[in-house]
Short mmCIF file of C-alpha atoms in Angstrom, two decimals:
data_model
loop_
_atom_site.label_atom_id
_atom_site.label_comp_id
_atom_site.label_asym_id
_atom_site.label_seq_id
_atom_site.Cartn_x
_atom_site.Cartn_y
_atom_site.Cartn_z
CA MET A 1 105.99 114.78 104.92
CA ALA A 2 104.96 114.56 101.28
CA LYS A 3 104.45 111.11 99.85
CA GLU A 4 106.44 109.93 96.85
CA GLU A 5 104.52 109.16 93.67
CA ALA A 6 104.15 105.53 92.60
CA GLU A 7 104.62 106.47 88.96
CA TYR A 8 108.24 107.52 89.64
CA CYS A 9 109.22 104.49 91.73
CA ASP A 10 110.74 101.24 90.52
CA ARG A 11 108.05 98.52 90.51
CA LEU A 12 108.29 94.74 90.52
CA SER A 13 104.89 93.23 89.69
CA ILE A 14 103.84 89.66 90.46
CA PHE A 15 101.59 89.86 87.41
CA ARG A 16 104.59 90.66 85.20
CA LEU A 17 106.50 87.71 86.69
CA LYS A 18 103.52 85.47 85.88
CA GLN A 19 103.27 86.85 82.34
CA ASP A 20 106.97 86.25 81.72
CA GLY A 21 106.77 82.63 82.99
CA PHE A 22 108.73 82.97 86.25
CA LEU A 23 106.04 81.54 88.54
CA GLY A 24 106.36 77.86 87.63
CA LEU A 25 107.47 75.08 89.93
CA GLY A 26 111.23 75.12 90.57
CA VAL A 27 113.92 77.80 90.53
CA ARG A 28 114.04 80.51 87.86
CA ASN A 29 116.47 83.43 87.55
CA GLY A 30 115.76 86.72 85.83
CA TRP A 31 116.34 90.44 85.83
CA MET A 32 114.39 93.60 85.09
CA LYS A 33 115.49 97.10 84.21
CA TRP A 34 113.67 100.40 84.45
CA ILE A 35 113.95 103.25 82.00
CA ASP A 36 113.29 106.91 82.85
CA ASN A 37 111.04 109.23 80.83
CA GLY A 38 113.90 110.22 78.53
CA GLY A 39 114.50 106.60 77.51
CA ALA A 40 117.77 106.31 79.48
CA TRP A 41 118.53 103.26 81.61
CA LYS A 42 117.63 104.10 85.22
CA SER A 43 118.12 100.99 87.36
CA ARG A 44 118.18 97.22 87.27
CA ILE A 45 117.30 94.35 89.62
CA GLY A 46 118.11 90.66 89.52
CA PHE A 47 115.83 88.09 91.10
CA THR A 48 115.49 84.38 91.72
CA VAL A 49 112.02 82.88 92.00
CA ASN A 50 111.87 79.68 94.06
CA ILE A 51 108.50 77.88 94.11
CA GLY A 52 107.98 74.45 95.63
CA TYR A 53 108.60 72.46 98.80
CA GLY A 54 106.95 75.14 100.98
CA LEU A 55 109.74 77.66 100.34
CA ASP A 56 107.94 79.97 97.94
CA ARG A 57 109.97 83.17 97.72
CA VAL A 58 111.65 85.71 95.47
CA THR A 59 115.24 86.66 96.24
CA LEU A 60 116.02 90.23 95.18
CA ARG A 61 119.59 91.25 94.22
CA TYR A 62 120.55 94.81 93.39
CA THR A 63 122.96 97.58 94.29
CA HIS A 64 121.55 100.59 96.11
CA THR A 65 123.36 103.92 95.66
CA SER A 66 122.82 106.52 98.37
CA CYS A 67 121.50 109.85 97.13
CA PHE A 68 123.61 111.84 99.56
CA GLY A 69 127.09 110.36 99.56
CA GLY A 70 126.93 108.06 96.54
CA GLU A 71 127.73 105.11 98.85
CA LYS A 72 126.90 101.77 97.20
CA THR A 73 125.33 98.88 99.13
CA ASP A 74 124.77 95.40 97.68
CA MET A 75 121.29 94.23 98.63
CA ASN A 76 120.25 90.57 98.72
CA TYR A 77 117.11 89.55 100.61
CA ASP A 78 114.06 87.28 100.30
CA VAL A 79 110.44 88.29 99.79
CA GLU A 80 107.95 85.59 100.72
CA LEU A 81 105.33 84.49 98.18
CA THR A 82 101.88 83.32 99.12
CA ALA A 83 99.21 81.75 96.94
CA THR A 84 95.43 82.01 96.98
CA PRO A 85 93.21 79.57 95.10
CA CYS A 86 91.25 80.82 92.10
CA HIS A 87 87.56 79.98 91.66
CA TYR A 88 88.14 77.95 88.48
CA GLY A 89 91.25 76.16 89.63
CA GLY A 90 94.91 77.07 89.89
CA PHE A 91 96.54 79.64 92.15
CA ARG A 92 97.27 83.33 92.19
CA TYR A 93 100.57 84.35 93.73
CA TRP A 94 101.18 87.43 95.87
CA PHE A 95 104.18 89.05 97.52
CA ARG A 96 104.26 89.42 101.30
CA CYS A 97 105.65 92.86 102.22
CA PRO A 98 109.03 92.26 103.92
CA LEU A 99 109.31 95.68 105.61
CA VAL A 100 108.95 96.55 109.27
CA LYS A 101 106.78 99.54 110.18
CA ASN A 102 106.15 100.82 113.72
CA GLY A 103 108.05 97.89 115.20
CA SER A 104 106.12 95.07 113.54
CA GLN A 105 106.55 93.25 110.26
CA CYS A 106 103.97 94.29 107.67
CA ARG A 107 103.46 91.00 105.75
CA ARG A 108 100.63 92.61 103.74
CA ARG A 109 99.63 90.58 100.67
CA ILE A 110 100.43 92.74 97.62
CA GLY A 111 100.73 92.42 93.86
CA VAL A 112 103.42 95.07 93.34
CA LEU A 113 106.62 95.78 95.24
CA TYR A 114 107.68 99.43 95.10
CA GLY A 115 111.33 100.37 95.36
CA TRP A 116 111.88 103.64 97.13
CA GLY A 117 114.96 104.14 99.19
CA LYS A 118 116.94 101.06 100.08
CA TYR A 119 114.24 98.38 100.08
CA PHE A 120 111.25 97.13 98.11
CA GLY A 121 107.88 96.96 99.89
CA CYS A 122 104.21 97.89 99.80
CA ARG A 123 102.96 101.41 99.17
CA SER A 124 101.83 101.80 102.75
CA CYS A 125 105.21 100.97 104.29
CA GLN A 126 107.10 103.00 101.69
CA ASP A 127 104.72 105.97 102.16
CA ILE A 128 103.95 106.10 98.41
CA ALA A 129 100.79 107.48 96.79
CA TYR A 130 99.53 107.55 93.24
CA GLY A 131 99.93 110.87 91.45
CA ALA A 132 96.14 111.32 91.21
CA GLN A 133 95.85 110.94 95.00
CA LYS A 134 98.17 113.89 95.53
CA GLN A 135 96.01 116.19 93.44
CA GLY A 136 93.45 117.81 95.64
CA GLY A 137 89.90 118.97 95.17
CA LEU A 138 89.52 121.14 92.12
CA CYS A 139 92.83 120.02 90.59
CA ARG A 140 91.53 116.48 90.17
CA PHE A 141 88.76 117.30 87.74
CA THR A 142 87.59 113.99 86.36
CA SER A 143 88.49 110.42 85.68
CA ILE A 144 86.05 110.37 82.76
CA THR A 145 87.48 111.10 79.34
CA THR A 146 85.79 111.52 76.00
CA ALA A 147 87.50 108.34 74.81
CA LYS A 148 86.01 106.41 77.73
CA ILE A 149 82.55 107.81 76.89
CA GLU A 150 82.93 106.84 73.24
CA ARG A 151 83.92 103.27 74.18
CA TYR A 152 80.91 103.04 76.49
CA ARG A 153 78.61 104.54 73.81
CA GLU A 154 79.49 101.58 71.55
CA LYS A 155 78.18 99.20 74.22
CA VAL A 156 74.76 100.89 74.36
CA ARG A 157 72.54 98.96 71.94
CA ARG A 158 69.18 100.36 73.05
CA LYS A 159 68.25 103.61 74.68
CA TYR A 160 64.81 102.46 75.78
CA TYR A 161 63.21 99.06 76.30
CA ARG A 162 59.41 98.90 76.59
CA GLY A 163 59.28 102.63 77.27
CA VAL A 164 61.84 102.52 80.10
CA MET A 165 65.37 103.91 79.82
CA THR A 166 67.97 101.10 79.84
CA ARG A 167 70.57 100.96 82.55
CA LYS A 168 73.49 101.33 80.12
CA TYR A 169 71.95 104.37 78.45
CA ARG A 170 71.28 105.97 81.86
CA ARG A 171 74.89 105.39 82.84
CA LEU A 172 76.09 106.93 79.57
CA LEU A 173 74.01 110.06 80.26
CA ILE A 174 75.42 110.29 83.79
CA MET A 175 78.98 109.99 82.44
CA GLU A 176 78.35 112.74 79.86
CA GLN A 177 76.78 115.01 82.50
CA ARG A 178 79.69 114.44 84.87
CA LEU A 179 82.25 115.23 82.16
CA SER A 180 80.35 118.40 81.25
CA THR A 181 80.18 119.51 84.90
CA ASP A 182 83.86 118.78 85.47
CA MET A 183 84.86 120.71 82.34
CA MET A 184 82.82 123.75 83.46
CA ARG A 185 84.46 123.55 86.90
CA ALA A 186 87.89 123.36 85.28
CA ASP A 187 87.12 126.39 83.13
CA SER A 188 85.95 128.45 86.11
CA THR A 189 89.02 127.44 88.11
CA LEU A 190 91.27 128.47 85.26
CA VAL A 191 89.48 131.84 84.87
CA ASN A 192 89.73 132.51 88.62
CA SER A 193 93.42 131.68 88.66
CA LEU A 194 94.08 134.17 85.83
CA ARG A 195 92.47 137.07 87.73
#
């Protein structure tokens, strides 16, 4: 069975909740909407974040519409939050995956809940992969771009120090060589596919 792509799923990120100020002590309500590639409204979710007194959780509220019959189901369930201490003080919050897979509850600590189907959960339980993971072998040419090389080139201050090539300059050369090799492989693949 082919995995769904994470880029096309609804995502609720703990980092976004932190950025928007929902992870403070107490109860906070909010909502989030997702827009498709054409700019049209796709879906919406309401949530309540409850932090304090040992009951750290996010309550998700949304309406799920079945793809087959158009049947609507109102969803309302809790996702547990857990916190890990940071090295310089404070805490970092995480979701605990609420889904059950192979008869046992997942409870994996995750930063993003993916909505695919009726529930929100981790990528593993939802059987979701990133788009780049689905591209195989010669189709996934390179993760290095010319823009990335240019940004790294600005960091290289010296090419040599006391007659020895610097580590940053060596890495820049490796990146340029890898991009060149990947581009040649892409060209040969394209030529072979046109034959």
